PDB file of C-alpha atoms in Angstrom:
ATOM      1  CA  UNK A  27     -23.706  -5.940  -9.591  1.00  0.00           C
ATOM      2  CA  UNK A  28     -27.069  -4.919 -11.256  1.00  0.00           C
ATOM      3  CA  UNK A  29     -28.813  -1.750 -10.233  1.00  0.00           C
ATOM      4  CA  UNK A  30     -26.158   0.311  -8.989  1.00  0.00           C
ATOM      5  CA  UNK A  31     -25.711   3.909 -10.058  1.00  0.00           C
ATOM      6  CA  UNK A  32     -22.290   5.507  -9.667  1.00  0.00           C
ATOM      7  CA  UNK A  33     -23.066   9.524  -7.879  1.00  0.00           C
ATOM      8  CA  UNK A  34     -20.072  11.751  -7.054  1.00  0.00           C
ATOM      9  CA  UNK A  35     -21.312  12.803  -3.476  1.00  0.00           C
ATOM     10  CA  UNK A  36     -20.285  16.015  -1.188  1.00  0.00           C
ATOM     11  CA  UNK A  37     -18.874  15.845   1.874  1.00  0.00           C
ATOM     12  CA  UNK A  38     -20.361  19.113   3.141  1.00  0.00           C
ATOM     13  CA  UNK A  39     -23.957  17.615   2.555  1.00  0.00           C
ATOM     14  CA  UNK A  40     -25.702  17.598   6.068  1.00  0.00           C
ATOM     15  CA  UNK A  41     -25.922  13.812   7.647  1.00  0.00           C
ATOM     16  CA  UNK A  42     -22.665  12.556   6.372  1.00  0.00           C
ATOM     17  CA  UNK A  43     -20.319  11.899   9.319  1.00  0.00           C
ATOM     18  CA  UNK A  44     -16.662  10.902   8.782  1.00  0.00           C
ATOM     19  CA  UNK A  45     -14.931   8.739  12.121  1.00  0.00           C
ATOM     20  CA  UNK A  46     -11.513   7.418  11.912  1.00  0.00           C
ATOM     21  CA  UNK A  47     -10.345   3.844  12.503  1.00  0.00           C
ATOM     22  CA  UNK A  48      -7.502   3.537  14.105  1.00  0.00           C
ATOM     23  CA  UNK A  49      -4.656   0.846  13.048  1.00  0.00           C
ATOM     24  CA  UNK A  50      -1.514  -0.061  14.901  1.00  0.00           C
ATOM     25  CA  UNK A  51       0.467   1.935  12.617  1.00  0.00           C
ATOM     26  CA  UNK A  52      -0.872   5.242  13.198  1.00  0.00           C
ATOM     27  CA  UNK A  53       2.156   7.223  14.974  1.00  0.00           C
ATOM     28  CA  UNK A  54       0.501   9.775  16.952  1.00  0.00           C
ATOM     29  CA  UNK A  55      -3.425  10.878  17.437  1.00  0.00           C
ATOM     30  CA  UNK A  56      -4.985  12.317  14.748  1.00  0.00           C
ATOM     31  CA  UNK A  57      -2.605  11.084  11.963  1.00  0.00           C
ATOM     32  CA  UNK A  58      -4.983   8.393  10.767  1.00  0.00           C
ATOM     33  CA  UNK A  59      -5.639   7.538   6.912  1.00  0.00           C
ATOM     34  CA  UNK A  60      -8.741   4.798   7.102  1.00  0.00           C
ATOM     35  CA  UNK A  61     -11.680   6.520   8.226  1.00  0.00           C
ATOM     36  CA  UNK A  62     -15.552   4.730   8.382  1.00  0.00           C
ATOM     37  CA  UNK A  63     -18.627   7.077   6.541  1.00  0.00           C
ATOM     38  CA  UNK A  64     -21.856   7.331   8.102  1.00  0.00           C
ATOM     39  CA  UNK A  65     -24.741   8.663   5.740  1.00  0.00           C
ATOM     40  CA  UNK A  66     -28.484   9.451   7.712  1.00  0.00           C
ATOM     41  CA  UNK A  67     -30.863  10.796   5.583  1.00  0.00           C
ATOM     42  CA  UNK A  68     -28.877  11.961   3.142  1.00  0.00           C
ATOM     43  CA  UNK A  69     -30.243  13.233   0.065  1.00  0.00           C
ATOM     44  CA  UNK A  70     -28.011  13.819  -2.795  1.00  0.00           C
ATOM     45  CA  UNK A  71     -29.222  15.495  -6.528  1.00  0.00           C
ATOM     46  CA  UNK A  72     -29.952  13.563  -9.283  1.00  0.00           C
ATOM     47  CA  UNK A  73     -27.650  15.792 -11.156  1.00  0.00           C
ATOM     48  CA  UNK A  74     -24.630  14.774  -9.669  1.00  0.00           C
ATOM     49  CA  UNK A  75     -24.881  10.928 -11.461  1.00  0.00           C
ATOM     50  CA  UNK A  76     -21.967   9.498 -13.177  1.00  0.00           C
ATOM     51  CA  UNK A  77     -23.071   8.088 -16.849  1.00  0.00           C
ATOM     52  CA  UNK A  78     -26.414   6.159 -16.624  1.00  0.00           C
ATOM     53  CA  UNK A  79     -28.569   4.658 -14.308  1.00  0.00           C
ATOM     54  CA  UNK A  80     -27.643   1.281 -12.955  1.00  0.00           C
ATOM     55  CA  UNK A  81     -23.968   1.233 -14.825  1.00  0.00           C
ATOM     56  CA  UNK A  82     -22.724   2.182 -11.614  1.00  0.00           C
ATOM     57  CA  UNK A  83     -20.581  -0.966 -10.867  1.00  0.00           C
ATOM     58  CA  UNK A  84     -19.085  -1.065 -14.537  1.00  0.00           C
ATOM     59  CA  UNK A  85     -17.755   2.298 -14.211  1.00  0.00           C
ATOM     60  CA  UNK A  86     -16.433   1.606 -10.323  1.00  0.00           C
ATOM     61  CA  UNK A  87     -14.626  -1.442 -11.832  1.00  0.00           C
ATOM     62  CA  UNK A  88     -12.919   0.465 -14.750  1.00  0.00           C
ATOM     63  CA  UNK A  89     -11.698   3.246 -12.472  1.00  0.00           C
ATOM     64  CA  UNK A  90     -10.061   0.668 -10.307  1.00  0.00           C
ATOM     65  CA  UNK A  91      -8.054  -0.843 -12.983  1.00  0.00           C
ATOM     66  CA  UNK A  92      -5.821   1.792 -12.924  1.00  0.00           C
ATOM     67  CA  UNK A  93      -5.981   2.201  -9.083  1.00  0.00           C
ATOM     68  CA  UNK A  94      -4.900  -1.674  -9.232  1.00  0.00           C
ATOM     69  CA  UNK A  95      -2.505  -1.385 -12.259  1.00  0.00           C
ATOM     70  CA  UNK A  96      -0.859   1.998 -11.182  1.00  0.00           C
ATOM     71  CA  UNK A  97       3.120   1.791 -10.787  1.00  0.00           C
ATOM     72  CA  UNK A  98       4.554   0.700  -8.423  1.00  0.00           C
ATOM     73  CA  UNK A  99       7.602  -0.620  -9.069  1.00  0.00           C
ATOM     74  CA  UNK A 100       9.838   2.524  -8.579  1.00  0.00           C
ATOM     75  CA  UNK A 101       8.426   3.167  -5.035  1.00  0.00           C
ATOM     76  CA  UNK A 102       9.765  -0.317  -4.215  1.00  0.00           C
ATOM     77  CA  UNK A 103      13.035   0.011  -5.793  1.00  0.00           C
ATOM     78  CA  UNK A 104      13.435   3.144  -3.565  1.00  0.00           C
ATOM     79  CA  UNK A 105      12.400   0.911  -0.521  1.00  0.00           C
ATOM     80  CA  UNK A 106      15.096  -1.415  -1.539  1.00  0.00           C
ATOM     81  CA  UNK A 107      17.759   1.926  -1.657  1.00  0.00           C
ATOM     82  CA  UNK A 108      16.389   2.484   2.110  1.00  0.00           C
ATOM     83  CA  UNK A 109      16.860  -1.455   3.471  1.00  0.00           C
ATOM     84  CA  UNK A 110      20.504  -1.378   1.797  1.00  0.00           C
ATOM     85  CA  UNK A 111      21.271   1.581   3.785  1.00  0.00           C
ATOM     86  CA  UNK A 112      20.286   0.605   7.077  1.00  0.00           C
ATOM     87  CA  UNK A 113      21.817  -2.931   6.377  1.00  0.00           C
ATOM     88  CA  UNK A 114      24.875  -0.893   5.685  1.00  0.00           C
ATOM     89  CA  UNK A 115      25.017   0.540   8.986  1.00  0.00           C
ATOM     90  CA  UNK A 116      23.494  -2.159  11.366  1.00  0.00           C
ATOM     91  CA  UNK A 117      25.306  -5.191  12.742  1.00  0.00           C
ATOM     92  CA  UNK A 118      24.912  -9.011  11.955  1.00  0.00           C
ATOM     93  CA  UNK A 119      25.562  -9.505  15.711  1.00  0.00           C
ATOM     94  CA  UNK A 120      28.414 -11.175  14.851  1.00  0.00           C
ATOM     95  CA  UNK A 121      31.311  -7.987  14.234  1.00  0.00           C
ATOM     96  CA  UNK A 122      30.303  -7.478  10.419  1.00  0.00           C
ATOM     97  CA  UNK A 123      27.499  -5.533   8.722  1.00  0.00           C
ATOM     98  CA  UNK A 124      24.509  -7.293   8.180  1.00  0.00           C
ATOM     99  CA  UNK A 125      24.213  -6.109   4.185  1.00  0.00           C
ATOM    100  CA  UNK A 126      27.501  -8.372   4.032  1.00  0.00           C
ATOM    101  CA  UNK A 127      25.244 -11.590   5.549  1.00  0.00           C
ATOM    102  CA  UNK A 128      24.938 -13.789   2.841  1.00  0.00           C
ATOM    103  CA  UNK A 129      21.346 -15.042   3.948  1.00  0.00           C
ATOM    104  CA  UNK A 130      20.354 -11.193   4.793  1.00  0.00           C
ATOM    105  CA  UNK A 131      21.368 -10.122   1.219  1.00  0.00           C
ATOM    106  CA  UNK A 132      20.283 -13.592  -0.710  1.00  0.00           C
ATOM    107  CA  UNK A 133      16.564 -12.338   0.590  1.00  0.00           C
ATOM    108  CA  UNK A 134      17.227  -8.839  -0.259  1.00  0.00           C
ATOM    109  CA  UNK A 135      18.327  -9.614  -4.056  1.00  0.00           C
ATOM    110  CA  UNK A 136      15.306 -12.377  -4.435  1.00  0.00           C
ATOM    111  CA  UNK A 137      13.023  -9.095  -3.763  1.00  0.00           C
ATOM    112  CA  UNK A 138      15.345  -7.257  -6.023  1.00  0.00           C
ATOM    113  CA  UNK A 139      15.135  -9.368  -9.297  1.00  0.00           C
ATOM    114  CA  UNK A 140      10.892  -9.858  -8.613  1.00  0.00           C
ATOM    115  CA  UNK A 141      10.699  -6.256  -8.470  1.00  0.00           C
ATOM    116  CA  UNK A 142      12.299  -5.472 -11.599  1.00  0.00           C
ATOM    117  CA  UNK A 143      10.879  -8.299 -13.062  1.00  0.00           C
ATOM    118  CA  UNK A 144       7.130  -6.817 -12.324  1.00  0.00           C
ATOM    119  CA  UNK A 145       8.316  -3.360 -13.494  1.00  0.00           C
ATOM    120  CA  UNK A 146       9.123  -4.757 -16.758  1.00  0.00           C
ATOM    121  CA  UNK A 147       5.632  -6.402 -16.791  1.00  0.00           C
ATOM    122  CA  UNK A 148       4.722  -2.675 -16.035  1.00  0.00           C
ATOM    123  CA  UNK A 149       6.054  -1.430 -18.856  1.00  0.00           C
ATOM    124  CA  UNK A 150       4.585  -4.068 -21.322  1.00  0.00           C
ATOM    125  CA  UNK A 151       1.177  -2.696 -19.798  1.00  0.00           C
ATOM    126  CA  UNK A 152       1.769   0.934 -19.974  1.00  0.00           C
ATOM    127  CA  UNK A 153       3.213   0.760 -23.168  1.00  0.00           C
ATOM    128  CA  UNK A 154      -0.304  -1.088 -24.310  1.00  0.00           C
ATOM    129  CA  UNK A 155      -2.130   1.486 -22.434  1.00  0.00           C
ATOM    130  CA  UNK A 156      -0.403   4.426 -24.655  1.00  0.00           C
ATOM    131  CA  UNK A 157      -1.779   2.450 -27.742  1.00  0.00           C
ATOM    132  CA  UNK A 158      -4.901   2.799 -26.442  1.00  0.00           C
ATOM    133  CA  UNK A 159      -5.724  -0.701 -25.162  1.00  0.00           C
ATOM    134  CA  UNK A 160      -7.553  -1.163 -21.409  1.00  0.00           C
ATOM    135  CA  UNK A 161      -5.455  -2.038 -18.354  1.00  0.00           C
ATOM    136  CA  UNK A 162      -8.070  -4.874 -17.981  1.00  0.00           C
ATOM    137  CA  UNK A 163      -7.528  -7.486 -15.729  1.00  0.00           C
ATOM    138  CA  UNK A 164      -3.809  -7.347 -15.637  1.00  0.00           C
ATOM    139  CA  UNK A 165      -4.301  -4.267 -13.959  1.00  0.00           C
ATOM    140  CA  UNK A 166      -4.951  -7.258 -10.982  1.00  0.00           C
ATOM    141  CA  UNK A 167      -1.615  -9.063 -11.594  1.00  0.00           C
ATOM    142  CA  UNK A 168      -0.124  -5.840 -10.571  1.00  0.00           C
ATOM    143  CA  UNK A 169      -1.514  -5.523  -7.524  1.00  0.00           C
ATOM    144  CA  UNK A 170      -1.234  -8.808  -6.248  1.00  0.00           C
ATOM    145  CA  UNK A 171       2.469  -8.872  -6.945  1.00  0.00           C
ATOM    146  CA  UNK A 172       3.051  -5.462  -5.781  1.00  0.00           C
ATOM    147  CA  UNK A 173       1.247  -5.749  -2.762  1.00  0.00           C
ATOM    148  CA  UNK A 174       2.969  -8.959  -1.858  1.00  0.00           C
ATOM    149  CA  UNK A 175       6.459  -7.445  -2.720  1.00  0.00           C
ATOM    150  CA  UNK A 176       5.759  -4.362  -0.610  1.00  0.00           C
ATOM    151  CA  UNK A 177       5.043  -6.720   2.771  1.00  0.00           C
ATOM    152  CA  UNK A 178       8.128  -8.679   1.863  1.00  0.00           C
ATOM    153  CA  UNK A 179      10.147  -5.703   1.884  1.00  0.00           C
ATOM    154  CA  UNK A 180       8.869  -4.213   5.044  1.00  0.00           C
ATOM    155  CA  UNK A 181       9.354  -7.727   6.735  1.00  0.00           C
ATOM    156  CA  UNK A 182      12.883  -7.542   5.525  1.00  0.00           C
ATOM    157  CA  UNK A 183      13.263  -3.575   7.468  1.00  0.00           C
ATOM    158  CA  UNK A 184      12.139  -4.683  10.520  1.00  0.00           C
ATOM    159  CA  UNK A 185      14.579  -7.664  10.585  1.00  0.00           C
ATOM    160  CA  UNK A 186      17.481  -5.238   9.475  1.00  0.00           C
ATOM    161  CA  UNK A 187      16.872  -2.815  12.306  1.00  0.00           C
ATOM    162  CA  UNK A 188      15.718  -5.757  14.680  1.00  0.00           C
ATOM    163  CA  UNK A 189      14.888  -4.591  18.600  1.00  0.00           C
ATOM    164  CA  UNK A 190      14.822  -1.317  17.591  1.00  0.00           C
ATOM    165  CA  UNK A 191      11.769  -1.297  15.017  1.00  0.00           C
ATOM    166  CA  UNK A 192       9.953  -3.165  18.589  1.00  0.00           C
ATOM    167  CA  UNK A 193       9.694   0.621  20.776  1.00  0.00           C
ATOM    168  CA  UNK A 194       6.118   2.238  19.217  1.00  0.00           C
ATOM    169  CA  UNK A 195       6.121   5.425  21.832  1.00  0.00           C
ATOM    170  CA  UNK A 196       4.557   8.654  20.495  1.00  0.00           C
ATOM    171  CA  UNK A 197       8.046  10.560  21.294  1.00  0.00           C
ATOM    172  CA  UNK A 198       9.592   8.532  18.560  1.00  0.00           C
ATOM    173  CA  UNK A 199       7.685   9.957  16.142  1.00  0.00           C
ATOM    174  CA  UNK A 200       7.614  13.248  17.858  1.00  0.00           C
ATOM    175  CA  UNK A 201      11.248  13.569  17.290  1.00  0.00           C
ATOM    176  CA  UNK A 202      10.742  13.148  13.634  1.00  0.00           C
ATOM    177  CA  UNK A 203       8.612  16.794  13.720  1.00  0.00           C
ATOM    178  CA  UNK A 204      11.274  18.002  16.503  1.00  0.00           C
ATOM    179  CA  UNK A 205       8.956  17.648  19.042  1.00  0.00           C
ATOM    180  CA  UNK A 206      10.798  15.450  21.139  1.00  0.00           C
ATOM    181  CA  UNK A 207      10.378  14.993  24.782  1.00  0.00           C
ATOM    182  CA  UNK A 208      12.141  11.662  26.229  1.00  0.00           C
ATOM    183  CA  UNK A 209      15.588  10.552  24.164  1.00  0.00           C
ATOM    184  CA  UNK A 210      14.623   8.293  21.315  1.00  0.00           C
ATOM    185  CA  UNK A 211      15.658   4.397  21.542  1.00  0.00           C
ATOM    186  CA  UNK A 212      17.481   3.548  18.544  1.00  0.00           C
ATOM    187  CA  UNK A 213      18.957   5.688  15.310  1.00  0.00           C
ATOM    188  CA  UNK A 214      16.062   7.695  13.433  1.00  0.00           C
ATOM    189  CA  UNK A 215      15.550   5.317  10.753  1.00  0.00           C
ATOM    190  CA  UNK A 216      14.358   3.141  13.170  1.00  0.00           C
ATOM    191  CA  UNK A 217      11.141   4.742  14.051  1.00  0.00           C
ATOM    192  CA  UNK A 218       9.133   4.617  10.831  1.00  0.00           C
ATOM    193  CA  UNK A 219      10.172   0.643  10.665  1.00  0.00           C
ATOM    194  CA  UNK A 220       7.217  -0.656  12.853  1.00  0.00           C
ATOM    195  CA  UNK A 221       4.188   1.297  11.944  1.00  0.00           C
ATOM    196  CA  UNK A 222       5.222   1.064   8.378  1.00  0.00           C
ATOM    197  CA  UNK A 223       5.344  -2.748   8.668  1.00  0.00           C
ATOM    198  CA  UNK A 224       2.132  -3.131  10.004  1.00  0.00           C
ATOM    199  CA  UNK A 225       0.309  -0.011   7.714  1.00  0.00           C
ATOM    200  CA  UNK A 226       1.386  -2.326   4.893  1.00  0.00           C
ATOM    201  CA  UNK A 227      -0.908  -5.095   6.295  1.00  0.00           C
ATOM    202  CA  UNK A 228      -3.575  -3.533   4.139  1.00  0.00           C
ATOM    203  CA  UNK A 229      -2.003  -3.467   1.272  1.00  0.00           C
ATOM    204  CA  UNK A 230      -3.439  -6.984   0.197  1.00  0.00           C
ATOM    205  CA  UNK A 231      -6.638  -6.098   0.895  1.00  0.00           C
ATOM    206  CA  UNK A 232      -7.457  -2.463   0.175  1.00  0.00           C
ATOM    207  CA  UNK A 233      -8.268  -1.999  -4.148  1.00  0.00           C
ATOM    208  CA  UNK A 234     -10.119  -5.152  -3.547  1.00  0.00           C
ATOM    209  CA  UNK A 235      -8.500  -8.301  -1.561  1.00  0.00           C
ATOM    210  CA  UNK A 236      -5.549 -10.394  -3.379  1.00  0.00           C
ATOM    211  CA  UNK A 237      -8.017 -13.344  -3.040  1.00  0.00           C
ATOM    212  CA  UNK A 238     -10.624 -11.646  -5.321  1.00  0.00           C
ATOM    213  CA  UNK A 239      -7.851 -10.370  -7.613  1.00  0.00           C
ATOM    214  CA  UNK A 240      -6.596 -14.241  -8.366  1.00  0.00           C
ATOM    215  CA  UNK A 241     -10.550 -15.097  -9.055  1.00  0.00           C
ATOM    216  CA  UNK A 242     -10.701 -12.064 -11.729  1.00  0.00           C
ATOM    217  CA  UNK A 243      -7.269 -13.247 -13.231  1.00  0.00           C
ATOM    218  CA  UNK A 244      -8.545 -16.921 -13.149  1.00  0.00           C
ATOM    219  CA  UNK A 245     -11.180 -15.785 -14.499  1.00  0.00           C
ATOM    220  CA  UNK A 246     -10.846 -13.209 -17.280  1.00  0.00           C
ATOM    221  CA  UNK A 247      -6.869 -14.020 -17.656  1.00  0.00           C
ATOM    222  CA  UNK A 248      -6.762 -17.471 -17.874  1.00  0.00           C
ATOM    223  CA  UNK A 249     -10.306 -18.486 -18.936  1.00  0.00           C
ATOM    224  CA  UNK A 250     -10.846 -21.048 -15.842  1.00  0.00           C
TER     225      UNK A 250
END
């Protein structure tokens, strides 16, 4: 972590070449979020250094406290809204709604009560933060847990819409921006399910892997 200087660095500079990777969830070509940087001979000025020389890692590890401790409880509460409504309308393949399946909706309110239950935990910490204390490493708890929760949940959506979250065409999603071509398997909801699902693979790793996260909690948290 020594000897590592934090510089803010512009994309226009000459050598620096941006090429997507493409994931399973990206819905139609060009619509990709992870992208790979390439950087030959690049030469960027001394001026444009964050802080001092060789603090570069402290600073990078600060700033991602609050990308790891942001909230993200209320985005998964709204998640929740979206599974209850789809339960609502899809079948338990057996003449009833499948929100009314009592192992269907025993999942759904486990993920309910550890969601609030981390958004009170959010609170505690943002409540500290507004006292002006650090996010620190709890800033990790939150990320692990909200990570986790978010993959849970969009496990849960593709078992409430079931065969129809398996069609991944491009004319799905091209109905979504009206630019359908071939009728759409399935009711609308249905076609975000998939690629959602699988975009939230990354969740536990981007921000720094889960597995690191329970190393600086072990660590700095409990004292191990």
């Amino acid at each position: 972590q020594e000897g590592i200087t934090f510089l803010l660095v512009d994309m226009k500079i000459p050598g620096i070449t941006v090429e997507p990777i493409v994931t399973l969830d990206v819905p139609v070509e060009g619509q990709q979020e992870i992208n790979q940087v390439f950087y030959d001979d690049v030469v960027v000025p001394k001026e444009n250094r964050i802080g001092e020389e060789n603090k570069g890692w402290t600073y990078a590890k600060y700033l991602l406290t609050f990308e790891r401790g942001n909230a993200g409880g209320p985005g998964l509460l709204r998640n929740i809204d979206k599974i209850k409504k789809i339960a609502s309308q899809e079948s338990d393949g057996q003449g009833g709604r499948l929100i009314d399946d009592m192992d269907f909706k025993r999942k759904l309110d486990s993920i309910t009560v550890q969601t609030k239950a981390m958004q009170f935990t959010e609170y505690r910490i943002f409540t500290a933060v507004s006292a002006g204390e650090s996010v620190g490493a709890e800033s990790s708890m939150l990320k692990c847990r909200s990570t986790e929760l978010q993959q849970e949940l969009g496990e849960l959506a593709v078992e409430a819409v079931g065969h129809y979250g398996q069609p991944f065409i491009q004319d799905t999603w091209a109905d979504l921006t009206g630019e359908m071509n071939e009728p759409r398997p399935g009711p609308q909801y249905a076609a975000p399910i998939a690629p959602s699902y699988f975009s939230y693979r990354k969740a536990s790793i981007y921000a720094g892997s889960n597995e690191i996260q329970r190393n600086i909690m072990a660590k700095a948290v409990l004292g191990l």
